[in-house]
PDB file of C-alpha atoms in Angstrom:
ATOM      1  CA  MET D 283      95.499   6.554 146.325  1.00 42.00           C
ATOM      2  CA  THR D 284      97.476   7.548 143.245  1.00 38.00           C
ATOM      3  CA  ASP D 285      95.007  10.269 142.331  1.00 42.00           C
ATOM      4  CA  ILE D 286      95.135  11.625 145.921  1.00 38.00           C
ATOM      5  CA  ALA D 287      98.893  11.634 145.954  1.00 40.00           C
ATOM      6  CA  ALA D 288      99.027  13.362 142.510  1.00 41.00           C
ATOM      7  CA  GLY D 289      96.581  15.991 143.740  1.00 45.00           C
ATOM      8  CA  SER D 290      98.552  16.538 146.859  1.00 42.00           C
ATOM      9  CA  THR D 291     101.768  16.949 144.906  1.00 46.00           C
ATOM     10  CA  ALA D 292     100.151  19.448 142.577  1.00 46.00           C
ATOM     11  CA  THR D 293      98.901  21.454 145.530  1.00 47.00           C
ATOM     12  CA  GLU D 294     102.291  21.445 147.205  1.00 49.00           C
ATOM     13  CA  ARG D 295     103.889  22.533 143.907  1.00 48.00           C
ATOM     14  CA  ARG D 296     101.422  25.485 143.625  1.00 49.00           C
ATOM     15  CA  HIS D 297     102.203  26.498 147.207  1.00 56.00           C
ATOM     16  CA  ARG D 298     106.017  26.209 147.266  1.00 64.00           C
ATOM     17  CA  PRO D 299     107.559  29.444 148.492  1.00 66.00           C
ATOM     18  CA  SER D 300     109.275  30.120 145.137  1.00 72.00           C
ATOM     19  CA  SER D 301     106.083  29.383 143.192  1.00 84.00           C
ATOM     20  CA  VAL D 302     103.949  31.579 145.429  1.00 85.00           C
ATOM     21  CA  LEU D 303     106.452  34.490 145.070  1.00 88.00           C
ATOM     22  CA  VAL D 304     106.349  34.152 141.308  1.00 91.00           C
ATOM     23  CA  GLN D 305     102.534  34.204 141.357  1.00 89.00           C
ATOM     24  CA  PHE D 306     102.559  37.242 143.760  1.00 90.00           C
ATOM     25  CA  VAL D 307     104.822  39.124 141.257  1.00 91.00           C
ATOM     26  CA  LEU D 308     102.716  38.131 138.270  1.00 92.00           C
ATOM     27  CA  LEU D 309      99.563  39.273 140.182  1.00 91.00           C
ATOM     28  CA  ALA D 310     101.040  42.675 140.949  1.00 90.00           C
ATOM     29  CA  VAL D 311     102.234  43.126 137.348  1.00 93.00           C
ATOM     30  CA  THR D 312      98.888  41.901 135.953  1.00 93.00           C
ATOM     31  CA  TRP D 313      96.641  44.024 138.041  1.00 91.00           C
ATOM     32  CA  GLY D 314      99.024  47.050 137.800  1.00 91.00           C
ATOM     33  CA  SER D 315      99.056  46.765 134.002  1.00 95.00           C
ATOM     34  CA  SER D 316      95.306  46.537 133.638  1.00 95.00           C
ATOM     35  CA  PHE D 317      94.985  50.301 133.275  1.00 96.00           C
ATOM     36  CA  LEU D 318      97.675  50.234 130.501  1.00 96.00           C
ATOM     37  CA  PHE D 319      95.646  47.560 128.706  1.00 97.00           C
ATOM     38  CA  VAL D 320      92.395  49.622 129.092  1.00 97.00           C
ATOM     39  CA  ALA D 321      94.234  52.675 127.576  1.00 96.00           C
ATOM     40  CA  VAL D 322      95.355  50.569 124.590  1.00 97.00           C
ATOM     41  CA  GLY D 323      91.804  49.095 124.235  1.00 97.00           C
ATOM     42  CA  LEU D 324      90.369  52.551 124.093  1.00 97.00           C
ATOM     43  CA  THR D 325      92.459  53.353 120.995  1.00 96.00           C
ATOM     44  CA  GLY D 326      90.008  51.217 118.926  1.00 96.00           C
ATOM     45  CA  LEU D 327      87.014  50.582 121.138  1.00 97.00           C
ATOM     46  CA  SER D 328      84.528  52.556 123.258  1.00 97.00           C
ATOM     47  CA  PRO D 329      84.627  52.090 127.048  1.00 97.00           C
ATOM     48  CA  ALA D 330      81.531  49.804 126.949  1.00 97.00           C
ATOM     49  CA  GLN D 331      83.158  47.774 124.232  1.00 97.00           C
ATOM     50  CA  VAL D 332      86.368  47.271 126.216  1.00 97.00           C
ATOM     51  CA  VAL D 333      84.339  46.141 129.284  1.00 97.00           C
ATOM     52  CA  LEU D 334      82.204  43.796 127.215  1.00 97.00           C
ATOM     53  CA  GLY D 335      85.322  42.150 125.673  1.00 97.00           C
ATOM     54  CA  ARG D 336      87.053  42.033 129.127  1.00 96.00           C
ATOM     55  CA  LEU D 337      84.119  40.303 130.937  1.00 97.00           C
ATOM     56  CA  VAL D 338      83.437  37.816 128.080  1.00 97.00           C
ATOM     57  CA  ALA D 339      87.102  36.800 127.921  1.00 97.00           C
ATOM     58  CA  GLY D 340      87.307  36.512 131.720  1.00 96.00           C
ATOM     59  CA  ALA D 341      84.168  34.447 131.872  1.00 96.00           C
ATOM     60  CA  VAL D 342      85.300  32.027 129.293  1.00 96.00           C
ATOM     61  CA  THR D 343      88.704  31.684 131.000  1.00 96.00           C
ATOM     62  CA  LEU D 344      87.304  31.106 134.416  1.00 95.00           C
ATOM     63  CA  GLY D 345      84.678  28.681 132.908  1.00 95.00           C
ATOM     64  CA  LEU D 346      87.562  26.602 131.396  1.00 95.00           C
ATOM     65  CA  ILE D 347      89.462  26.697 134.676  1.00 93.00           C
ATOM     66  CA  CYS D 348      86.417  25.299 136.512  1.00 93.00           C
ATOM     67  CA  ALA D 349      85.708  22.692 133.797  1.00 93.00           C
ATOM     68  CA  ILE D 350      89.320  21.475 133.767  1.00 93.00           C
ATOM     69  CA  GLY D 351      89.476  21.413 137.618  1.00 91.00           C
ATOM     70  CA  ARG D 352      86.025  19.827 137.794  1.00 91.00           C
ATOM     71  CA  ARG D 353      84.845  22.462 140.221  1.00 91.00           C
ATOM     72  CA  ARG D 354      81.117  22.677 140.778  1.00 91.00           C
ATOM     73  CA  LEU D 355      79.406  25.989 140.493  1.00 93.00           C
ATOM     74  CA  PRO D 356      77.326  27.136 143.506  1.00 93.00           C
ATOM     75  CA  ARG D 357      73.592  26.189 143.315  1.00 91.00           C
ATOM     76  CA  GLY D 358      70.479  28.029 144.468  1.00 91.00           C
ATOM     77  CA  ILE D 359      68.592  31.054 143.344  1.00 94.00           C
ATOM     78  CA  ALA D 360      69.627  33.059 146.501  1.00 94.00           C
ATOM     79  CA  ILE D 361      73.345  32.746 146.078  1.00 94.00           C
ATOM     80  CA  TRP D 362      73.036  33.526 142.287  1.00 96.00           C
ATOM     81  CA  GLY D 363      71.075  36.562 143.194  1.00 96.00           C
ATOM     82  CA  HIS D 364      73.673  37.738 145.667  1.00 95.00           C
ATOM     83  CA  LEU D 365      76.406  37.105 143.030  1.00 95.00           C
ATOM     84  CA  LEU D 366      74.432  39.126 140.519  1.00 97.00           C
ATOM     85  CA  VAL D 367      74.662  42.062 142.922  1.00 97.00           C
ATOM     86  CA  VAL D 368      78.425  41.412 143.360  1.00 94.00           C
ATOM     87  CA  ALA D 369      78.835  41.234 139.506  1.00 96.00           C
ATOM     88  CA  LEU D 370      77.288  44.666 139.124  1.00 97.00           C
ATOM     89  CA  LEU D 371      79.308  46.202 141.982  1.00 96.00           C
ATOM     90  CA  LEU D 372      82.609  44.450 141.419  1.00 92.00           C
ATOM     91  CA  CYS D 373      82.667  44.200 137.653  1.00 95.00           C
ATOM     92  CA  VAL D 374      80.167  45.905 135.481  1.00 97.00           C
ATOM     93  CA  ILE D 375      79.793  49.371 137.123  1.00 97.00           C
ATOM     94  CA  PRO D 376      83.430  49.924 138.188  1.00 96.00           C
ATOM     95  CA  PHE D 377      84.842  48.578 134.988  1.00 96.00           C
ATOM     96  CA  LEU D 378      82.622  50.931 133.012  1.00 98.00           C
ATOM     97  CA  LEU D 379      83.590  53.856 135.301  1.00 98.00           C
ATOM     98  CA  PHE D 380      87.311  53.238 135.000  1.00 97.00           C
ATOM     99  CA  ALA D 381      87.189  52.741 131.235  1.00 97.00           C
ATOM    100  CA  TRP D 382      85.166  55.948 130.840  1.00 97.00           C
ATOM    101  CA  ALA D 383      87.466  57.867 133.170  1.00 96.00           C
ATOM    102  CA  GLN D 384      90.580  56.849 131.293  1.00 96.00           C
ATOM    103  CA  GLN D 385      89.393  58.932 128.318  1.00 95.00           C
ATOM    104  CA  GLY D 386      90.176  61.996 130.554  1.00 92.00           C
ATOM    105  CA  ILE D 387      93.052  60.897 132.767  1.00 92.00           C
ATOM    106  CA  SER D 388      96.220  58.825 132.380  1.00 92.00           C
ATOM    107  CA  SER D 389      96.433  55.169 133.091  1.00 94.00           C
ATOM    108  CA  GLY D 390      98.912  55.889 135.819  1.00 91.00           C
ATOM    109  CA  MET D 391      96.557  58.176 137.631  1.00 90.00           C
ATOM    110  CA  ALA D 392      93.740  55.592 137.367  1.00 93.00           C
ATOM    111  CA  SER D 393      95.976  52.983 138.936  1.00 92.00           C
ATOM    112  CA  ILE D 394      96.690  55.377 141.801  1.00 90.00           C
ATOM    113  CA  TYR D 395      92.953  55.876 142.398  1.00 91.00           C
ATOM    114  CA  ASN D 396      92.376  52.120 142.257  1.00 91.00           C
ATOM    115  CA  ALA D 397      94.678  51.835 145.265  1.00 88.00           C
ATOM    116  CA  THR D 398      92.087  53.588 147.376  1.00 90.00           C
ATOM    117  CA  THR D 399      89.952  50.441 147.260  1.00 88.00           C
ATOM    118  CA  PRO D 400      91.006  49.165 150.730  1.00 86.00           C
ATOM    119  CA  LEU D 401      90.219  52.644 152.156  1.00 87.00           C
ATOM    120  CA  MET D 402      86.757  52.587 150.578  1.00 89.00           C
ATOM    121  CA  THR D 403      86.249  49.081 151.947  1.00 86.00           C
ATOM    122  CA  VAL D 404      87.043  50.253 155.514  1.00 85.00           C
ATOM    123  CA  LEU D 405      84.745  53.268 155.061  1.00 87.00           C
ATOM    124  CA  VAL D 406      81.826  51.237 153.850  1.00 88.00           C
ATOM    125  CA  SER D 407      82.339  48.577 156.556  1.00 84.00           C
ATOM    126  CA  LEU D 408      82.259  51.281 159.263  1.00 83.00           C
ATOM    127  CA  ILE D 409      78.812  52.288 157.899  1.00 82.00           C
ATOM    128  CA  ALA D 410      77.379  48.863 157.074  1.00 80.00           C
ATOM    129  CA  LEU D 411      78.993  46.587 159.640  1.00 71.00           C
ATOM    130  CA  ARG D 412      78.054  48.229 162.943  1.00 66.00           C
ATOM    131  CA  ALA D 413      79.271  45.218 164.876  1.00 60.00           C
ATOM    132  CA  GLU D 414      82.824  46.226 164.022  1.00 64.00           C
ATOM    133  CA  PRO D 415      83.602  49.523 165.797  1.00 71.00           C
ATOM    134  CA  PRO D 416      86.424  51.511 164.286  1.00 73.00           C
ATOM    135  CA  THR D 417      89.825  51.486 165.928  1.00 81.00           C
ATOM    136  CA  ARG D 418      92.049  54.533 166.262  1.00 84.00           C
ATOM    137  CA  ALA D 419      94.290  53.012 163.569  1.00 85.00           C
ATOM    138  CA  THR D 420      91.354  52.584 161.274  1.00 83.00           C
ATOM    139  CA  VAL D 421      90.237  56.188 161.655  1.00 85.00           C
ATOM    140  CA  LEU D 422      93.834  57.578 161.360  1.00 89.00           C
ATOM    141  CA  GLY D 423      94.340  55.404 158.315  1.00 87.00           C
ATOM    142  CA  LEU D 424      91.221  56.756 156.639  1.00 87.00           C
ATOM    143  CA  VAL D 425      92.205  60.353 157.296  1.00 90.00           C
ATOM    144  CA  VAL D 426      95.828  59.867 155.968  1.00 91.00           C
ATOM    145  CA  GLY D 427      94.566  57.865 152.946  1.00 89.00           C
ATOM    146  CA  PHE D 428      92.091  60.436 151.862  1.00 87.00           C
ATOM    147  CA  CYS D 429      94.658  63.282 152.408  1.00 91.00           C
ATOM    148  CA  GLY D 430      96.642  61.336 149.803  1.00 89.00           C
ATOM    149  CA  VAL D 431      93.643  61.394 147.524  1.00 88.00           C
ATOM    150  CA  LEU D 432      93.493  65.192 147.902  1.00 86.00           C
ATOM    151  CA  ILE D 433      97.190  65.452 147.027  1.00 88.00           C
ATOM    152  CA  VAL D 434      96.591  63.454 143.890  1.00 85.00           C
ATOM    153  CA  LEU D 435      93.680  65.641 142.943  1.00 79.00           C
ATOM    154  CA  GLY D 436      95.867  68.783 143.415  1.00 78.00           C
ATOM    155  CA  PRO D 437      93.297  71.369 144.449  1.00 73.00           C
ATOM    156  CA  TRP D 438      95.974  74.087 144.607  1.00 69.00           C
ATOM    157  CA  ASN D 439      96.295  74.067 140.785  1.00 66.00           C
ATOM    158  CA  GLY D 440      92.652  73.730 139.864  1.00 59.00           C
ATOM    159  CA  LEU D 441      92.426  69.932 140.114  1.00 54.00           C
ATOM    160  CA  GLY D 442      94.683  69.988 137.201  1.00 54.00           C
ATOM    161  CA  GLY D 443      96.126  66.450 136.973  1.00 55.00           C
ATOM    162  CA  GLY D 444      93.247  65.528 134.548  1.00 64.00           C
ATOM    163  CA  ASP D 445      89.532  65.896 134.088  1.00 84.00           C
ATOM    164  CA  VAL D 446      87.943  66.204 137.554  1.00 85.00           C
ATOM    165  CA  TRP D 447      84.882  64.196 136.533  1.00 91.00           C
ATOM    166  CA  SER D 448      87.159  61.382 135.464  1.00 93.00           C
ATOM    167  CA  GLN D 449      88.890  61.463 138.714  1.00 90.00           C
ATOM    168  CA  LEU D 450      85.626  61.423 140.668  1.00 92.00           C
ATOM    169  CA  ALA D 451      84.496  58.484 138.478  1.00 96.00           C
ATOM    170  CA  CYS D 452      87.583  56.495 139.578  1.00 95.00           C
ATOM    171  CA  LEU D 453      86.592  57.233 143.245  1.00 94.00           C
ATOM    172  CA  ALA D 454      83.039  56.130 142.504  1.00 96.00           C
ATOM    173  CA  ALA D 455      84.476  52.870 141.044  1.00 96.00           C
ATOM    174  CA  THR D 456      86.522  52.124 144.164  1.00 93.00           C
ATOM    175  CA  ALA D 457      83.498  52.881 146.281  1.00 94.00           C
ATOM    176  CA  CYS D 458      81.761  50.183 144.304  1.00 95.00           C
ATOM    177  CA  TYR D 459      84.537  47.792 144.983  1.00 93.00           C
ATOM    178  CA  GLY D 460      84.462  48.612 148.667  1.00 90.00           C
ATOM    179  CA  THR D 461      80.621  48.094 148.805  1.00 93.00           C
ATOM    180  CA  ALA D 462      80.974  44.838 146.949  1.00 92.00           C
ATOM    181  CA  PHE D 463      83.618  43.409 149.378  1.00 89.00           C
ATOM    182  CA  VAL D 464      81.421  44.232 152.345  1.00 89.00           C
ATOM    183  CA  TYR D 465      78.407  42.639 150.597  1.00 91.00           C
ATOM    184  CA  LEU D 466      80.507  39.578 149.832  1.00 88.00           C
ATOM    185  CA  ARG D 467      81.476  39.240 153.456  1.00 85.00           C
ATOM    186  CA  ARG D 468      77.876  39.640 154.616  1.00 87.00           C
ATOM    187  CA  PHE D 469      76.017  37.497 152.242  1.00 91.00           C
ATOM    188  CA  VAL D 470      78.433  35.187 150.429  1.00 89.00           C
ATOM    189  CA  ALA D 471      81.513  34.458 152.599  1.00 85.00           C
ATOM    190  CA  PRO D 472      79.409  32.744 155.439  1.00 87.00           C
ATOM    191  CA  ARG D 473      78.382  30.080 152.973  1.00 88.00           C
ATOM    192  CA  GLY D 474      81.985  28.733 152.742  1.00 86.00           C
ATOM    193  CA  LEU D 475      81.953  28.340 148.963  1.00 88.00           C
ATOM    194  CA  ASP D 476      85.004  27.641 146.819  1.00 88.00           C
ATOM    195  CA  ALA D 477      86.460  30.941 145.676  1.00 87.00           C
ATOM    196  CA  ILE D 478      87.094  30.123 142.004  1.00 90.00           C
ATOM    197  CA  PRO D 479      83.524  28.910 141.242  1.00 93.00           C
ATOM    198  CA  VAL D 480      82.198  31.960 142.924  1.00 92.00           C
ATOM    199  CA  ALA D 481      84.345  34.163 140.787  1.00 92.00           C
ATOM    200  CA  THR D 482      83.254  32.222 137.651  1.00 95.00           C
ATOM    201  CA  VAL D 483      79.540  32.793 138.358  1.00 95.00           C
ATOM    202  CA  GLN D 484      80.278  36.481 139.258  1.00 94.00           C
ATOM    203  CA  VAL D 485      82.234  37.232 136.156  1.00 94.00           C
ATOM    204  CA  GLY D 486      79.885  35.174 134.023  1.00 96.00           C
ATOM    205  CA  LEU D 487      76.863  37.164 135.254  1.00 97.00           C
ATOM    206  CA  GLY D 488      78.733  40.315 134.679  1.00 96.00           C
ATOM    207  CA  ALA D 489      79.419  39.250 131.071  1.00 97.00           C
ATOM    208  CA  ALA D 490      75.741  38.352 130.649  1.00 98.00           C
ATOM    209  CA  VAL D 491      74.687  41.757 131.873  1.00 98.00           C
ATOM    210  CA  MET D 492      76.982  43.447 129.392  1.00 97.00           C
ATOM    211  CA  LEU D 493      75.769  41.328 126.542  1.00 97.00           C
ATOM    212  CA  LEU D 494      72.235  42.456 127.430  1.00 97.00           C
ATOM    213  CA  LEU D 495      73.268  46.095 127.564  1.00 96.00           C
ATOM    214  CA  ALA D 496      75.420  45.871 124.462  1.00 96.00           C
ATOM    215  CA  PRO D 497      72.709  46.920 121.927  1.00 95.00           C
ATOM    216  CA  ALA D 498      72.206  50.112 123.969  1.00 95.00           C
ATOM    217  CA  ILE D 499      75.721  51.071 124.969  1.00 95.00           C
ATOM    218  CA  ALA D 500      78.302  49.053 122.885  1.00 93.00           C
ATOM    219  CA  MET D 501      77.195  49.229 119.319  1.00 92.00           C
ATOM    220  CA  GLY D 502      79.258  52.162 118.139  1.00 90.00           C
ATOM    221  CA  PRO D 503      82.083  52.034 115.641  1.00 93.00           C
ATOM    222  CA  PHE D 504      85.310  50.228 116.470  1.00 93.00           C
ATOM    223  CA  THR D 505      88.700  49.423 115.120  1.00 94.00           C
ATOM    224  CA  LEU D 506      90.212  46.020 115.834  1.00 94.00           C
ATOM    225  CA  SER D 507      93.971  46.157 115.625  1.00 96.00           C
ATOM    226  CA  VAL D 508      96.312  43.504 116.991  1.00 96.00           C
ATOM    227  CA  PRO D 509      97.287  45.588 120.048  1.00 96.00           C
ATOM    228  CA  VAL D 510      93.655  46.323 120.850  1.00 97.00           C
ATOM    229  CA  VAL D 511      92.616  42.636 120.677  1.00 96.00           C
ATOM    230  CA  LEU D 512      95.629  41.475 122.692  1.00 97.00           C
ATOM    231  CA  ALA D 513      94.923  44.260 125.357  1.00 97.00           C
ATOM    232  CA  VAL D 514      91.285  43.150 125.736  1.00 97.00           C
ATOM    233  CA  LEU D 515      92.258  39.491 125.906  1.00 96.00           C
ATOM    234  CA  ALA D 516      94.919  40.274 128.492  1.00 96.00           C
ATOM    235  CA  LEU D 517      92.353  42.219 130.574  1.00 95.00           C
ATOM    236  CA  GLY D 518      89.904  39.317 130.553  1.00 95.00           C
ATOM    237  CA  ALA D 519      91.844  36.065 130.256  1.00 95.00           C
ATOM    238  CA  VAL D 520      94.839  37.107 132.496  1.00 95.00           C
ATOM    239  CA  GLY D 521      93.609  40.033 134.594  1.00 92.00           C
ATOM    240  CA  THR D 522      90.174  38.545 135.433  1.00 86.00           C
ATOM    241  CA  GLY D 523      90.859  34.860 134.858  1.00 89.00           C
ATOM    242  CA  LEU D 524      94.327  33.600 135.727  1.00 90.00           C
ATOM    243  CA  ALA D 525      94.988  36.384 138.204  1.00 90.00           C
ATOM    244  CA  TYR D 526      92.091  35.123 140.361  1.00 84.00           C
ATOM    245  CA  VAL D 527      93.642  31.667 140.556  1.00 86.00           C
ATOM    246  CA  TRP D 528      97.027  33.185 141.450  1.00 89.00           C
ATOM    247  CA  ASN D 529      95.364  35.279 144.149  1.00 85.00           C
ATOM    248  CA  THR D 530      93.581  32.317 145.592  1.00 80.00           C
ATOM    249  CA  ASN D 531      96.925  30.287 145.811  1.00 83.00           C
ATOM    250  CA  ILE D 532      98.615  33.263 147.505  1.00 86.00           C
ATOM    251  CA  VAL D 533      95.873  33.559 150.094  1.00 78.00           C
ATOM    252  CA  MET D 534      96.045  29.815 150.816  1.00 77.00           C
ATOM    253  CA  ALA D 535      99.867  29.862 151.205  1.00 82.00           C
ATOM    254  CA  TRP D 536     100.468  33.273 152.801  1.00 80.00           C
ATOM    255  CA  GLY D 537      97.148  34.247 154.362  1.00 70.00           C
ATOM    256  CA  ALA D 538      94.743  37.031 153.349  1.00 63.00           C
ATOM    257  CA  SER D 539      96.677  39.838 155.164  1.00 60.00           C
ATOM    258  CA  ASN D 540      99.979  39.102 153.346  1.00 69.00           C
ATOM    259  CA  ALA D 541      98.270  38.581 150.067  1.00 71.00           C
ATOM    260  CA  ALA D 542      96.753  42.009 150.427  1.00 68.00           C
ATOM    261  CA  ALA D 543     100.193  43.549 150.117  1.00 74.00           C
ATOM    262  CA  VAL D 544      99.714  43.441 146.308  1.00 82.00           C
ATOM    263  CA  THR D 545      97.739  46.696 146.996  1.00 78.00           C
ATOM    264  CA  TYR D 546     101.076  48.438 147.570  1.00 81.00           C
ATOM    265  CA  LEU D 547     102.538  47.379 144.286  1.00 86.00           C
ATOM    266  CA  THR D 548      99.825  47.770 141.657  1.00 88.00           C
ATOM    267  CA  PRO D 549      99.898  51.655 141.605  1.00 90.00           C
ATOM    268  CA  VAL D 550     103.719  51.549 141.267  1.00 89.00           C
ATOM    269  CA  VAL D 551     103.423  49.116 138.290  1.00 92.00           C
ATOM    270  CA  GLY D 552     100.592  51.175 136.795  1.00 92.00           C
ATOM    271  CA  VAL D 553     102.486  54.487 136.933  1.00 91.00           C
ATOM    272  CA  LEU D 554     105.739  53.018 135.625  1.00 92.00           C
ATOM    273  CA  LEU D 555     104.081  51.297 132.641  1.00 92.00           C
ATOM    274  CA  GLY D 556     102.197  54.471 131.841  1.00 93.00           C
ATOM    275  CA  VAL D 557     105.380  56.402 131.716  1.00 91.00           C
ATOM    276  CA  VAL D 558     107.546  53.843 129.928  1.00 92.00           C
ATOM    277  CA  VAL D 559     104.941  52.483 127.403  1.00 93.00           C
ATOM    278  CA  LEU D 560     102.578  55.302 126.862  1.00 90.00           C
ATOM    279  CA  SER D 561     104.934  58.267 127.505  1.00 91.00           C
ATOM    280  CA  GLU D 562     102.551  59.657 130.138  1.00 90.00           C
ATOM    281  CA  ARG D 563     103.642  62.678 132.129  1.00 87.00           C
ATOM    282  CA  VAL D 564     103.556  62.425 135.883  1.00 85.00           C
ATOM    283  CA  SER D 565     103.177  65.524 138.035  1.00 85.00           C
ATOM    284  CA  TRP D 566     105.049  65.515 141.388  1.00 85.00           C
ATOM    285  CA  ASN D 567     101.813  65.393 143.406  1.00 84.00           C
ATOM    286  CA  GLU D 568     100.600  62.082 141.822  1.00 85.00           C
ATOM    287  CA  PRO D 569     103.457  59.756 143.194  1.00 88.00           C
ATOM    288  CA  VAL D 570     103.530  61.791 146.487  1.00 91.00           C
ATOM    289  CA  GLY D 571      99.742  61.335 146.786  1.00 88.00           C
ATOM    290  CA  ALA D 572     100.029  57.621 145.985  1.00 90.00           C
ATOM    291  CA  VAL D 573     102.641  57.179 148.776  1.00 91.00           C
ATOM    292  CA  VAL D 574     100.351  58.921 151.282  1.00 91.00           C
ATOM    293  CA  VAL D 575      97.417  56.731 150.154  1.00 90.00           C
ATOM    294  CA  ILE D 576      99.553  53.597 150.638  1.00 89.00           C
ATOM    295  CA  LEU D 577     100.640  54.874 154.045  1.00 91.00           C
ATOM    296  CA  GLY D 578      96.998  55.366 154.997  1.00 88.00           C
ATOM    297  CA  ILE D 579      96.203  51.750 153.890  1.00 86.00           C
ATOM    298  CA  ALA D 580      99.159  50.431 155.994  1.00 86.00           C
ATOM    299  CA  VAL D 581      97.936  52.441 159.038  1.00 87.00           C
ATOM    300  CA  ALA D 582      94.301  51.256 158.569  1.00 81.00           C
ATOM    301  CA  GLN D 583      95.409  47.611 158.213  1.00 73.00           C
ATOM    302  CA  GLY D 584      97.506  47.900 161.428  1.00 76.00           C
ATOM    303  CA  ARG D 585     100.705  47.183 159.510  1.00 72.00           C
ATOM    304  CA  LEU D 586     102.563  49.964 161.289  1.00 73.00           C
ATOM    305  CA  GLY D 587     101.458  48.996 164.797  1.00 62.00           C
ATOM    306  CA  ARG D 588     100.027  46.046 166.679  1.00 48.00           C
ATOM    307  CA  GLY D 589      96.507  46.098 165.215  1.00 43.00           C
ATOM    308  CA  ARG D 590      96.763  42.736 163.539  1.00 43.00           C
ATOM    309  CA  SER D 591      93.038  42.019 163.620  1.00 42.00           C
ATOM    310  CA  GLY D 592      92.199  45.081 161.627  1.00 39.00           C
ATOM    311  CA  GLN D 593      94.806  44.010 159.161  1.00 39.00           C
ATOM    312  CA  GLY D 594      93.238  40.706 158.668  1.00 38.00           C
ATOM    313  CA  ARG D 595      89.721  42.107 158.110  1.00 38.00           C
ATOM    314  CA  VAL D 596      90.744  44.517 155.458  1.00 36.00           C
ATOM    315  CA  GLY D 597      93.075  42.005 153.760  1.00 38.00           C
ATOM    316  CA  SER D 598      90.415  39.390 153.442  1.00 39.00           C
ATOM    317  CA  ARG D 599      88.210  41.799 151.524  1.00 37.00           C
ATOM    318  CA  ARG D 600      90.991  43.037 149.290  1.00 39.00           C
ATOM    319  CA  THR D 601      91.763  39.495 148.156  1.00 39.00           C
ATOM    320  CA  LEU D 602      88.293  39.197 146.663  1.00 41.00           C
ATOM    321  CA  GLU D 603      89.002  41.875 144.091  1.00 41.00           C
ATOM    322  CA  ARG D 604      88.945  41.290 140.227  1.00 45.00           C
TER     323      ARG D 604
END
């Protein structure tokens, strides 16, 4: 009885309103600053080396969290096969694309493109989940959101906010995220598995893939300075490890739809940190486009109307990110 009471007290402490709010703020700052950490990591490492360090650090952190909490990892070849697909789509490929892209665009712009993830999720779900017909709000939100993407691209000045291929790589990365969330919903979510062990296997498999690929793509020269090492550790241990625990606690306390509101804050944090820490320049169309993207997300999720069911569907996918 004492153990049960202690566990109950710990759960209540994690889910107190003040505690959840603190975790929400930490989550927004952590995910919003991940692009800053990538930029710092790239000063001494190649994109593949940054991703390798990030996934290994994240896998170790989540493994320790599972071990300390005595959480059992999912069993069965089928579920591990599904999680390998998720690891590729949610970790390895998009992390590589974003890291590569940030060699040609600012960290702030990368964070803005990352905010298109819910829109990509809706778009993929419309194609893959035929049982869920699109609502007017969903279609309108997609149109508004992708108008925001065009504003960020700035076609009137020759797509001049950064290298166009880098910007397209960011969009390809968020398309991977969207595909991964739909895949998770279709093949993993129905199994009712604990979220943190699932994330542990997912990130661990991603780290294993990067270790296998390392001799081919991550063996170039590198410079390990204190900022570079701390940036990679922050990306993995905090951004991929602790942040997932915070996200799970927020979902349990507030629900998936409210937890998904972190989507609105991460690009704001990313742009501000890029300007303040890295002295990045911001063109007028980038924040304007970001606002339009966020407006599109709000419309697609039904936050500006009565479409609460659409909101719940998209929010549940968003909470699986990182």
